[in-house]
Amino acid sequence: MKRNLNEHVLETLSKCNHLNHLKQLQGYLTTLGHAHTHFYAFKLLRFCALTLSNLSYAHLIFHHHPSPNTHLFTAIITAYAAHPANHPSVLILFRHMLRSQSTRPNQFIFPHALKACPDSCAVDSLHAQIVKSGFLHYPVVQTALVDSYSKVSGGLRNAKKVFDEMSERNVVSFTAMVSGFARVGDVESAVRVFDEMPERDVPSWNALIAGCTQNGAFSQGIELFRRMIWECNRPNGVTVVCALSACGHTGMLQLGRWIHGYVSKNGFVLDSFVSNALVDMYGKCGSLGNARKVFGMNPEKGLTSWNSMINCFALHGQSDSAIAVFEQMVGWGGGMRPDEITFIGLLNACTHGGLVEQGYRYFEMMGQEYGIEPRIEHYGCLIDLLGRAGRFDEALEVVNGMSMEPDEVVWGSLLNGCKVHGRSDLAEFAAKKLVEIDPHNGGYGIMLANVYGELGQWDEVRNLWRTLKQQKSYKIPGCSWIEVDDQVHQFYSLDKSNPKTEELYGVLESLFGFRNEVIVDL
DNA sequence: CTAGGGTTAG
């Protein structure tokens, strides 16, 4: 009879597709006096959390149980661990579990609890708990510990320590270590760990490639991408997203197109991640038509999709298109709620299109209609907008009214506007602020020196240059790339080593009507 | 029942 009941319950459960069905089953079990039988409560809870995605009812089942056992704790903790927003609850439940006499943690709970740790103290205490419970020798638990340490701030040293002391390191633990180093920007160490790995799979390649692209090492990321294919590891969607990001940042349209082809030919699911990455790549490489095409074909446009499309148009000064996309995004077509990134794009679009009033309106709209507090980035955009338009009184008013300290971008934008409009007096003020914020940045020193030059204050110029030389602070030359006819051309500011220097400056002169101190191809 | 990888931003 017991066996029949089990089968009956499981079968009924598998046919549940609504919470009411589950409640009926629950009522049935209650009449039989089995509502709190651990096995059934566990099955109901898991079904509720995983299949019905109803966390609150799952919690109710757990909460109403008079004596939850380890299985029930595991089930509810697993359910909460799946959503970062519920991570605090995971730790509360875990502590609850430790306090109750009848339940001991098993090795399966620790990875979930570790995932929920917000800081290195929390990981430390779990680490101690793992040792105490005798689970430290499980490779999966060790790996979770490495990963968790490497994700909290200041935990990398401990991550490395646990990693070094592991008895059986495998491809997963190595990968956790690679992304740990990448997360703190230590690409070199990430590469070293990667090279030491006895075997590599797709996620390990992805960890390193992502590490490169997230730290600005785009060429290195692309090199690794090529090597990955060369060594017969098939890239997946994650790889492709990282590689496309690198293509966008370096202007490698050709490779970007090739990746697009690769994605289509190999039957990749064109999910939102891949689609957005393509939009961004095409946009950054100046292929706005393709960006728009890929965007249009994405059936489930998310916030990032809309933001990427807006940014594409903003980047190329097509403010009308950017605004049109925004209207569609918040209107009937999209029904989206914009975020702070949306407004950065919009403000940039207005800046590049000279739409000062419109930009101002969007800045106001951000807080009033969407409750988004302006961040320093938004102030940077606004100052840029006002500065380029020569509206310095308003710009200064904004700077003075800011709730936070203005940063380099704010002063830099103001300085830039001053240069365009010949306001050397204000320029001096802004440039001094820049030097104040970062005295060892040679670039700011040179900017200030140039302003003194404008003002004819040659003593100041000489003093500044002397200080700069003493400090050995030199400016890293500005640099950019463009791909023309399959060839990437790299340009450094003020470098005249290219044989076509004269020709290039000639073109610039015909474009601007004066000799501009820009670019040379290397 | 448990461990590693993802896009957009001045």
Short mmCIF file of C-alpha atoms (C1' of nucleotides) in Angstrom, two decimals:
data_model
loop_
_atom_site.label_atom_id
_atom_site.label_comp_id
_atom_site.label_asym_id
_atom_site.label_seq_id
_atom_site.Cartn_x
_atom_site.Cartn_y
_atom_site.Cartn_z
CA MET A 1 0.00 0.00 0.00
CA LYS A 2 2.87 2.37 0.88
CA ARG A 3 4.44 1.65 -2.46
CA ASN A 4 1.21 2.40 -4.23
CA LEU A 5 0.85 5.68 -2.40
CA ASN A 6 4.36 6.69 -3.43
CA GLU A 7 3.66 5.94 -7.03
CA HIS A 8 0.33 7.68 -6.86
CA VAL A 9 1.80 10.83 -5.33
CA LEU A 10 4.65 11.01 -7.81
CA GLU A 11 2.39 10.44 -10.75
CA THR A 12 -0.10 13.06 -9.60
CA LEU A 13 2.74 15.46 -9.00
CA SER A 14 4.15 14.99 -12.48
CA LYS A 15 0.78 15.97 -13.91
CA CYS A 16 0.52 19.15 -11.85
CA ASN A 17 0.76 22.29 -13.92
CA HIS A 18 -0.90 24.68 -11.59
CA LEU A 19 -0.52 25.58 -7.95
CA ASN A 20 -4.13 24.54 -7.28
CA HIS A 21 -3.37 20.96 -8.39
CA LEU A 22 -0.47 20.91 -5.98
CA LYS A 23 -2.68 22.18 -3.17
CA GLN A 24 -5.21 19.45 -3.90
CA LEU A 25 -2.48 16.84 -3.62
CA GLN A 26 -1.35 18.46 -0.41
CA GLY A 27 -4.91 18.29 0.98
CA TYR A 28 -5.16 14.65 0.00
CA LEU A 29 -1.91 13.87 1.84
CA THR A 30 -3.20 15.74 4.89
CA THR A 31 -6.32 13.59 5.05
CA LEU A 32 -4.06 10.54 5.01
CA GLY A 33 -1.94 12.03 7.79
CA HIS A 34 1.07 12.23 5.44
CA ALA A 35 1.32 15.99 5.01
CA HIS A 36 4.52 16.14 7.02
CA THR A 37 6.11 12.95 5.85
CA HIS A 38 9.58 14.17 4.92
CA PHE A 39 9.68 12.43 1.59
CA TYR A 40 6.41 13.94 0.38
CA ALA A 41 7.11 17.38 1.74
CA PHE A 42 10.47 17.26 -0.04
CA LYS A 43 8.89 16.20 -3.34
CA LEU A 44 6.20 18.87 -3.13
CA LEU A 45 8.67 21.57 -2.21
CA ARG A 46 11.06 20.75 -5.02
CA PHE A 47 8.28 20.55 -7.54
CA CYS A 48 6.88 23.82 -6.40
CA ALA A 49 10.24 25.58 -6.59
CA LEU A 50 11.66 24.03 -9.75
CA THR A 51 8.68 23.28 -11.95
CA LEU A 52 6.17 25.87 -10.85
CA SER A 53 8.85 28.46 -9.97
CA ASN A 54 6.73 29.47 -7.02
CA LEU A 55 9.27 30.29 -4.34
CA SER A 56 6.84 31.79 -1.87
CA TYR A 57 4.68 28.70 -1.76
CA ALA A 58 7.78 26.51 -1.54
CA HIS A 59 8.81 28.56 1.45
CA LEU A 60 5.35 28.07 2.95
CA ILE A 61 5.68 24.30 2.66
CA PHE A 62 9.05 24.49 4.36
CA HIS A 63 7.90 26.92 6.99
CA HIS A 64 4.85 24.89 7.98
CA HIS A 65 6.82 21.73 8.47
CA PRO A 66 7.24 21.01 12.18
CA SER A 67 10.67 19.36 11.88
CA PRO A 68 12.41 19.95 8.53
CA ASN A 69 15.22 17.48 7.89
CA THR A 70 18.41 17.93 5.91
CA HIS A 71 16.66 17.11 2.63
CA LEU A 72 14.06 19.80 3.17
CA PHE A 73 16.72 22.34 4.06
CA THR A 74 18.70 21.37 0.98
CA ALA A 75 15.66 21.75 -1.24
CA ILE A 76 14.67 25.18 0.01
CA ILE A 77 18.27 26.42 0.06
CA THR A 78 18.80 25.17 -3.51
CA ALA A 79 15.67 27.03 -4.57
CA TYR A 80 16.80 30.29 -3.00
CA ALA A 81 20.36 29.99 -4.24
CA ALA A 82 19.15 30.08 -7.83
CA HIS A 83 18.33 33.78 -7.57
CA PRO A 84 20.96 36.27 -6.39
CA ALA A 85 18.21 38.41 -4.88
CA ASN A 86 17.46 35.60 -2.45
CA HIS A 87 21.04 35.00 -1.35
CA PRO A 88 20.52 36.61 2.06
CA SER A 89 17.73 34.09 2.73
CA VAL A 90 20.11 31.25 1.84
CA LEU A 91 22.51 32.23 4.60
CA ILE A 92 19.72 32.78 7.12
CA LEU A 93 18.31 29.34 6.37
CA PHE A 94 21.76 27.82 6.56
CA ARG A 95 22.35 29.26 10.03
CA HIS A 96 18.88 28.11 11.01
CA MET A 97 19.88 24.64 9.93
CA LEU A 98 23.07 24.67 11.97
CA ARG A 99 21.15 25.74 15.05
CA SER A 100 18.55 22.99 14.88
CA GLN A 101 19.85 19.87 16.59
CA SER A 102 18.41 17.28 14.27
CA THR A 103 19.87 18.54 10.99
CA ARG A 104 23.49 18.40 9.97
CA PRO A 105 24.68 19.94 6.72
CA ASN A 106 25.77 17.59 3.95
CA GLN A 107 28.36 18.24 1.28
CA PHE A 108 25.68 19.29 -1.19
CA ILE A 109 24.56 22.31 0.77
CA PHE A 110 27.94 24.00 1.05
CA PRO A 111 28.32 25.01 -2.60
CA HIS A 112 24.93 26.75 -2.41
CA ALA A 113 25.75 28.50 0.83
CA LEU A 114 29.15 29.53 -0.56
CA LYS A 115 27.53 31.03 -3.62
CA ALA A 116 25.45 33.26 -1.34
CA CYS A 117 28.38 34.76 0.58
CA PRO A 118 28.53 38.53 0.21
CA ASP A 119 32.00 39.05 1.69
CA SER A 120 35.15 37.28 2.70
CA CYS A 121 34.07 37.03 6.36
CA ALA A 122 31.09 34.97 5.33
CA VAL A 123 33.30 32.67 3.26
CA ASP A 124 35.74 32.34 6.16
CA SER A 125 33.03 31.19 8.51
CA LEU A 126 31.73 28.66 6.01
CA HIS A 127 35.28 27.51 5.41
CA ALA A 128 35.59 26.80 9.15
CA GLN A 129 32.23 25.05 9.12
CA ILE A 130 33.32 22.84 6.22
CA VAL A 131 36.48 21.82 8.06
CA LYS A 132 34.47 21.12 11.19
CA SER A 133 31.95 18.97 9.36
CA GLY A 134 34.72 17.03 7.63
CA PHE A 135 33.75 17.92 4.05
CA LEU A 136 36.90 19.74 3.02
CA HIS A 137 38.25 16.78 1.08
CA TYR A 138 35.39 16.78 -1.44
CA PRO A 139 36.74 18.26 -4.69
CA VAL A 140 33.43 19.90 -5.49
CA VAL A 141 33.33 21.60 -2.09
CA GLN A 142 36.93 22.73 -2.47
CA THR A 143 36.22 24.14 -5.90
CA ALA A 144 33.16 25.98 -4.63
CA LEU A 145 35.35 27.42 -1.90
CA VAL A 146 37.96 28.58 -4.42
CA ASP A 147 35.28 30.13 -6.57
CA SER A 148 33.56 31.82 -3.66
CA TYR A 149 36.79 33.26 -2.24
CA SER A 150 37.77 34.56 -5.65
CA LYS A 151 34.45 36.36 -6.03
CA VAL A 152 34.42 38.32 -2.77
CA SER A 153 36.59 41.36 -2.45
CA GLY A 154 40.01 40.66 -1.05
CA GLY A 155 39.50 36.93 -1.13
CA LEU A 156 41.83 36.00 -3.97
CA ARG A 157 44.76 35.12 -1.70
CA ASN A 158 42.63 32.61 0.16
CA ALA A 159 41.25 31.26 -3.09
CA LYS A 160 44.80 30.59 -4.26
CA LYS A 161 45.65 29.00 -0.93
CA VAL A 162 42.71 26.58 -1.03
CA PHE A 163 43.48 25.89 -4.69
CA ASP A 164 47.13 25.12 -3.96
CA GLU A 165 46.19 22.77 -1.14
CA MET A 166 43.62 20.86 -3.16
CA SER A 167 44.25 17.17 -3.46
CA GLU A 168 42.63 16.67 -6.85
CA ARG A 169 42.50 19.75 -9.02
CA ASN A 170 40.40 19.33 -12.11
CA VAL A 171 39.42 21.43 -15.08
CA VAL A 172 36.67 23.17 -13.09
CA SER A 173 38.88 24.22 -10.20
CA PHE A 174 41.55 25.48 -12.61
CA THR A 175 38.92 27.49 -14.45
CA ALA A 176 37.63 28.97 -11.21
CA MET A 177 41.18 30.13 -10.49
CA VAL A 178 41.62 31.57 -14.00
CA SER A 179 38.51 33.69 -13.71
CA GLY A 180 39.48 34.63 -10.16
CA PHE A 181 42.69 36.23 -11.41
CA ALA A 182 40.87 37.76 -14.34
CA ARG A 183 38.32 39.32 -12.01
CA VAL A 184 40.97 41.38 -10.24
CA GLY A 185 42.51 42.38 -13.55
CA ASP A 186 45.58 40.13 -13.26
CA VAL A 187 45.43 38.77 -16.80
CA GLU A 188 49.04 37.63 -16.62
CA SER A 189 48.40 35.28 -13.71
CA ALA A 190 45.19 34.08 -15.34
CA VAL A 191 47.22 33.12 -18.42
CA ARG A 192 49.80 31.37 -16.26
CA VAL A 193 47.17 29.23 -14.52
CA PHE A 194 45.55 28.54 -17.87
CA ASP A 195 48.85 27.37 -19.34
CA GLU A 196 49.39 25.05 -16.38
CA MET A 197 46.05 23.34 -16.84
CA PRO A 198 46.40 19.66 -17.69
CA GLU A 199 43.31 19.82 -19.90
CA ARG A 200 41.03 22.57 -21.17
CA ASP A 201 37.42 22.61 -22.16
CA VAL A 202 35.19 25.31 -23.60
CA PRO A 203 34.41 27.05 -20.28
CA SER A 204 38.10 27.29 -19.43
CA TRP A 205 38.85 28.96 -22.76
CA ASN A 206 35.88 31.21 -22.20
CA ALA A 207 37.10 32.18 -18.74
CA LEU A 208 40.42 33.37 -20.12
CA ILE A 209 39.01 35.06 -23.21
CA ALA A 210 36.40 36.83 -21.09
CA GLY A 211 39.15 37.81 -18.67
CA CYS A 212 41.07 39.46 -21.50
CA THR A 213 38.17 41.32 -23.02
CA GLN A 214 36.87 42.48 -19.64
CA ASN A 215 40.25 43.97 -18.84
CA GLY A 216 40.80 45.76 -22.12
CA ALA A 217 43.22 43.17 -23.53
CA PHE A 218 41.21 42.89 -26.73
CA SER A 219 43.94 41.79 -29.13
CA GLN A 220 45.02 39.13 -26.67
CA GLY A 221 41.43 37.95 -26.40
CA ILE A 222 41.16 37.67 -30.16
CA GLU A 223 44.45 35.83 -30.37
CA LEU A 224 43.17 33.32 -27.84
CA PHE A 225 39.93 32.98 -29.77
CA ARG A 226 41.89 32.07 -32.89
CA ARG A 227 44.06 29.68 -30.91
CA MET A 228 40.98 28.05 -29.43
CA ILE A 229 39.64 27.27 -32.87
CA TRP A 230 43.07 26.20 -34.07
CA GLU A 231 43.25 23.71 -31.19
CA CYS A 232 39.88 22.32 -32.20
CA ASN A 233 37.80 23.58 -29.32
CA ARG A 234 34.43 24.61 -30.65
CA PRO A 235 33.43 28.06 -29.45
CA ASN A 236 29.96 28.38 -28.03
CA GLY A 237 27.68 31.37 -27.51
CA VAL A 238 29.68 32.64 -24.56
CA THR A 239 32.95 32.53 -26.52
CA VAL A 240 31.36 34.32 -29.42
CA VAL A 241 29.95 37.06 -27.23
CA CYS A 242 33.41 37.80 -25.79
CA ALA A 243 35.10 37.66 -29.18
CA LEU A 244 32.53 40.02 -30.69
CA SER A 245 33.05 42.47 -27.87
CA ALA A 246 36.77 42.43 -28.65
CA CYS A 247 36.06 42.95 -32.36
CA GLY A 248 33.91 45.97 -31.56
CA HIS A 249 36.52 47.56 -29.35
CA THR A 250 39.27 47.10 -31.93
CA GLY A 251 37.24 47.80 -35.05
CA MET A 252 37.80 44.35 -36.53
CA LEU A 253 34.76 44.30 -38.78
CA GLN A 254 36.10 41.50 -40.94
CA LEU A 255 36.52 39.06 -38.06
CA GLY A 256 33.21 40.21 -36.62
CA ARG A 257 31.51 39.32 -39.89
CA TRP A 258 33.27 35.99 -39.96
CA ILE A 259 31.98 35.24 -36.45
CA HIS A 260 28.49 36.19 -37.55
CA GLY A 261 28.80 33.70 -40.39
CA TYR A 262 30.20 31.08 -38.03
CA VAL A 263 27.23 31.55 -35.72
CA SER A 264 24.74 31.15 -38.56
CA LYS A 265 26.46 28.21 -40.22
CA ASN A 266 26.88 26.27 -37.01
CA GLY A 267 23.27 26.61 -35.99
CA PHE A 268 23.95 28.59 -32.84
CA VAL A 269 20.87 29.80 -31.07
CA LEU A 270 20.83 33.50 -31.78
CA ASP A 271 19.90 34.29 -28.20
CA SER A 272 19.77 37.80 -26.85
CA PHE A 273 23.37 37.66 -25.64
CA VAL A 274 24.77 36.80 -29.07
CA SER A 275 22.39 39.12 -30.86
CA ASN A 276 23.27 42.07 -28.62
CA ALA A 277 26.97 41.37 -29.02
CA LEU A 278 26.52 41.40 -32.82
CA VAL A 279 24.60 44.66 -32.68
CA ASP A 280 27.34 46.20 -30.58
CA MET A 281 30.11 44.89 -32.82
CA TYR A 282 28.47 46.14 -36.04
CA GLY A 283 27.67 49.46 -34.41
CA LYS A 284 31.17 50.05 -33.09
CA CYS A 285 32.64 49.07 -36.47
CA GLY A 286 30.45 51.64 -38.19
CA SER A 287 28.16 49.12 -39.89
CA LEU A 288 24.93 50.65 -38.62
CA GLY A 289 22.73 48.98 -41.22
CA ASN A 290 23.80 45.53 -40.08
CA ALA A 291 23.46 46.52 -36.45
CA ARG A 292 19.91 47.55 -37.07
CA LYS A 293 19.18 44.41 -39.07
CA VAL A 294 20.40 42.07 -36.31
CA PHE A 295 18.56 44.12 -33.70
CA GLY A 296 15.35 43.91 -35.71
CA MET A 297 15.61 40.14 -35.95
CA ASN A 298 15.99 39.62 -32.21
CA PRO A 299 12.58 38.32 -31.10
CA GLU A 300 13.11 38.95 -27.40
CA LYS A 301 14.66 42.36 -27.09
CA GLY A 302 15.79 42.99 -23.56
CA LEU A 303 17.07 46.10 -21.86
CA THR A 304 20.60 45.49 -23.11
CA SER A 305 19.36 45.05 -26.68
CA TRP A 306 17.68 48.46 -26.69
CA ASN A 307 20.60 50.08 -24.92
CA SER A 308 23.09 48.66 -27.41
CA MET A 309 21.07 49.94 -30.36
CA ILE A 310 20.74 53.40 -28.82
CA ASN A 311 24.46 53.47 -28.11
CA CYS A 312 25.24 52.56 -31.72
CA PHE A 313 23.37 55.56 -33.03
CA ALA A 314 24.71 57.82 -30.30
CA LEU A 315 28.26 56.79 -31.12
CA HIS A 316 27.80 57.88 -34.72
CA GLY A 317 26.01 61.11 -33.95
CA GLN A 318 22.69 59.89 -35.31
CA SER A 319 20.74 61.47 -32.51
CA ASP A 320 17.38 61.30 -34.27
CA SER A 321 17.65 57.56 -34.73
CA ALA A 322 18.82 57.10 -31.14
CA ILE A 323 15.84 59.05 -29.88
CA ALA A 324 13.48 57.16 -32.17
CA VAL A 325 14.75 53.85 -30.78
CA PHE A 326 14.26 55.17 -27.27
CA GLU A 327 10.69 56.21 -28.03
CA GLN A 328 10.00 52.76 -29.42
CA MET A 329 11.64 51.16 -26.41
CA VAL A 330 9.43 52.88 -23.85
CA GLY A 331 6.38 52.99 -26.10
CA TRP A 332 4.05 50.30 -27.36
CA GLY A 333 6.77 48.53 -29.32
CA GLY A 334 9.05 47.77 -26.41
CA GLY A 335 7.26 48.41 -23.17
CA MET A 336 10.62 48.61 -21.43
CA ARG A 337 11.74 50.50 -18.40
CA PRO A 338 14.97 52.32 -19.27
CA ASP A 339 17.91 52.17 -16.88
CA GLU A 340 20.90 54.40 -16.20
CA ILE A 341 22.79 53.08 -19.21
CA THR A 342 19.91 53.97 -21.51
CA PHE A 343 20.21 57.58 -20.42
CA ILE A 344 23.96 57.66 -20.88
CA GLY A 345 23.35 56.66 -24.49
CA LEU A 346 20.57 59.16 -24.94
CA LEU A 347 22.54 62.01 -23.43
CA ASN A 348 25.48 61.15 -25.68
CA ALA A 349 23.20 61.14 -28.66
CA CYS A 350 21.94 64.60 -27.75
CA THR A 351 25.48 65.84 -27.22
CA HIS A 352 26.65 64.61 -30.60
CA GLY A 353 23.59 66.04 -32.30
CA GLY A 354 23.81 69.37 -30.47
CA LEU A 355 20.35 68.88 -28.96
CA VAL A 356 20.90 70.73 -25.72
CA GLU A 357 17.29 71.27 -24.68
CA GLN A 358 16.36 67.71 -25.53
CA GLY A 359 19.32 66.42 -23.51
CA TYR A 360 18.32 68.51 -20.56
CA ARG A 361 14.80 67.14 -20.80
CA TYR A 362 16.06 63.56 -20.77
CA PHE A 363 18.25 64.30 -17.78
CA GLU A 364 15.21 65.57 -15.89
CA MET A 365 13.01 62.75 -17.16
CA MET A 366 15.45 60.20 -15.80
CA GLY A 367 14.74 61.13 -12.21
CA GLN A 368 11.19 62.39 -12.49
CA GLU A 369 9.65 59.67 -14.60
CA TYR A 370 11.87 56.71 -13.88
CA GLY A 371 13.23 57.44 -10.42
CA ILE A 372 16.85 56.99 -11.55
CA GLU A 373 19.27 59.05 -9.49
CA PRO A 374 21.86 60.61 -11.79
CA ARG A 375 25.27 59.02 -11.39
CA ILE A 376 28.59 60.69 -12.01
CA GLU A 377 28.50 59.37 -15.59
CA HIS A 378 25.28 61.26 -16.27
CA TYR A 379 26.76 64.46 -14.94
CA GLY A 380 29.73 63.83 -17.21
CA CYS A 381 27.38 63.61 -20.18
CA LEU A 382 25.43 66.70 -19.15
CA ILE A 383 28.57 68.79 -18.70
CA ASP A 384 29.80 67.56 -22.05
CA LEU A 385 26.47 68.57 -23.59
CA LEU A 386 26.48 72.04 -22.06
CA GLY A 387 30.20 72.59 -22.56
CA ARG A 388 30.12 71.81 -26.26
CA ALA A 389 27.19 74.18 -26.61
CA GLY A 390 29.17 76.89 -24.85
CA ARG A 391 26.66 77.20 -22.02
CA PHE A 392 29.18 77.54 -19.23
CA ASP A 393 27.03 79.30 -16.64
CA GLU A 394 24.61 76.41 -16.65
CA ALA A 395 27.45 73.88 -16.73
CA LEU A 396 29.02 75.41 -13.61
CA GLU A 397 25.65 75.52 -11.94
CA VAL A 398 25.29 71.79 -12.54
CA VAL A 399 28.81 71.10 -11.25
CA ASN A 400 28.11 73.05 -8.08
CA GLY A 401 24.76 71.37 -7.57
CA MET A 402 26.12 67.82 -7.87
CA SER A 403 25.59 65.56 -4.91
CA MET A 404 29.02 63.96 -5.35
CA GLU A 405 32.56 65.19 -6.03
CA PRO A 406 33.08 65.92 -9.75
CA ASP A 407 35.51 63.47 -11.31
CA GLU A 408 38.02 63.61 -14.15
CA VAL A 409 35.38 63.15 -16.81
CA VAL A 410 33.32 66.07 -15.53
CA TRP A 411 36.30 68.43 -15.49
CA GLY A 412 37.63 66.95 -18.73
CA SER A 413 34.32 67.59 -20.47
CA LEU A 414 34.25 71.13 -19.20
CA LEU A 415 37.83 71.68 -20.32
CA ASN A 416 37.02 70.31 -23.74
CA GLY A 417 34.10 72.71 -24.08
CA CYS A 418 36.33 75.60 -23.02
CA LYS A 419 38.83 74.73 -25.73
CA VAL A 420 36.14 74.68 -28.40
CA HIS A 421 34.74 78.03 -27.28
CA GLY A 422 38.01 79.72 -26.41
CA ARG A 423 37.24 80.17 -22.73
CA SER A 424 40.82 80.02 -21.50
CA ASP A 425 39.96 81.47 -18.08
CA LEU A 426 37.56 78.65 -17.26
CA ALA A 427 39.87 76.18 -18.95
CA GLU A 428 42.58 77.00 -16.44
CA PHE A 429 40.16 76.33 -13.60
CA ALA A 430 39.11 72.95 -15.05
CA ALA A 431 42.65 71.87 -15.94
CA LYS A 432 43.86 72.72 -12.44
CA LYS A 433 41.13 70.53 -11.00
CA LEU A 434 42.26 67.69 -13.22
CA VAL A 435 45.87 68.01 -12.06
CA GLU A 436 44.60 68.19 -8.48
CA ILE A 437 42.67 64.93 -8.83
CA ASP A 438 45.50 63.04 -10.50
CA PRO A 439 48.81 64.89 -10.10
CA HIS A 440 50.85 62.07 -11.65
CA ASN A 441 48.87 61.95 -14.87
CA GLY A 442 51.15 63.61 -17.39
CA GLY A 443 48.23 64.12 -19.76
CA TYR A 444 46.50 66.52 -17.39
CA GLY A 445 49.73 68.41 -16.78
CA ILE A 446 50.18 68.88 -20.51
CA MET A 447 46.58 70.08 -20.83
CA LEU A 448 47.16 72.67 -18.14
CA ALA A 449 50.43 73.72 -19.79
CA ASN A 450 48.58 74.18 -23.06
CA VAL A 451 46.02 76.36 -21.34
CA TYR A 452 48.81 78.53 -19.87
CA GLY A 453 50.20 78.75 -23.38
CA GLU A 454 46.86 80.03 -24.63
CA LEU A 455 46.88 82.62 -21.90
CA GLY A 456 50.44 83.63 -22.77
CA GLN A 457 51.70 82.76 -19.31
CA TRP A 458 55.02 81.32 -20.44
CA ASP A 459 56.64 81.23 -17.01
CA GLU A 460 53.87 78.96 -15.82
CA VAL A 461 54.36 76.79 -18.89
CA ARG A 462 58.07 76.40 -18.18
CA ASN A 463 57.46 75.65 -14.48
CA LEU A 464 54.93 73.01 -15.31
CA TRP A 465 57.12 71.30 -17.87
CA ARG A 466 59.96 71.22 -15.36
CA THR A 467 57.73 69.58 -12.75
CA LEU A 468 56.43 67.10 -15.28
CA LYS A 469 59.95 66.10 -16.26
CA GLN A 470 61.01 65.77 -12.62
CA GLN A 471 58.00 63.60 -11.88
CA LYS A 472 58.74 61.57 -15.00
CA SER A 473 55.04 61.69 -15.74
CA TYR A 474 54.57 61.20 -19.42
CA LYS A 475 51.39 60.94 -21.33
CA ILE A 476 50.53 57.67 -23.01
CA PRO A 477 49.80 58.65 -26.61
CA GLY A 478 46.21 58.42 -27.77
CA CYS A 479 45.64 55.54 -30.09
CA SER A 480 42.91 54.24 -32.36
CA TRP A 481 42.31 51.64 -35.03
CA ILE A 482 40.35 51.34 -38.22
CA GLU A 483 39.99 48.49 -40.68
CA VAL A 484 40.14 49.33 -44.37
CA ASP A 485 40.28 46.65 -47.09
CA ASP A 486 41.07 43.81 -44.68
CA GLN A 487 43.89 45.73 -43.06
CA VAL A 488 43.89 47.19 -39.59
CA HIS A 489 45.50 50.62 -39.44
CA GLN A 490 46.67 51.84 -36.09
CA PHE A 491 46.99 55.53 -35.34
CA TYR A 492 48.97 57.23 -32.63
CA SER A 493 48.53 60.84 -31.72
CA LEU A 494 51.35 63.09 -32.95
CA ASP A 495 53.40 60.23 -34.34
CA LYS A 496 54.94 61.16 -37.69
CA SER A 497 56.76 57.94 -38.49
CA ASN A 498 54.36 56.90 -41.21
CA PRO A 499 55.48 57.40 -44.81
CA LYS A 500 52.07 58.82 -45.70
CA THR A 501 52.08 61.38 -42.89
CA GLU A 502 52.16 64.33 -45.23
CA GLU A 503 49.37 62.97 -47.39
CA LEU A 504 47.18 62.32 -44.33
CA TYR A 505 47.70 65.78 -42.92
CA GLY A 506 46.89 67.16 -46.32
CA VAL A 507 43.52 65.39 -46.28
CA LEU A 508 42.84 66.67 -42.79
CA GLU A 509 43.69 70.17 -43.88
CA SER A 510 41.25 69.97 -46.76
CA LEU A 511 38.58 68.66 -44.38
CA PHE A 512 39.03 71.12 -41.54
CA GLY A 513 40.46 74.07 -43.42
CA PHE A 514 43.42 74.15 -41.05
CA ARG A 515 46.25 71.91 -39.99
CA ASN A 516 45.04 69.85 -37.11
CA GLU A 517 47.55 68.10 -34.90
CA VAL A 518 46.10 64.64 -35.21
CA ILE A 519 46.67 61.24 -36.44
CA VAL A 520 49.21 59.19 -38.21
CA ASP A 521 48.95 55.63 -39.36
CA LEU A 522 51.55 53.17 -38.13
"C1'" DC B 1 20.50 17.06 -4.80
"C1'" DT B 2 26.69 20.09 -5.09
"C1'" DA B 3 31.71 23.19 -8.50
"C1'" DG B 4 33.94 26.94 -13.61
"C1'" DG B 5 32.48 30.90 -18.76
"C1'" DG B 6 28.63 35.96 -21.33
"C1'" DT B 7 26.73 41.72 -24.05
"C1'" DT B 8 25.65 47.60 -23.37
"C1'" DA B 9 28.36 52.92 -20.46
"C1'" DG B 10 31.25 59.48 -20.17
#
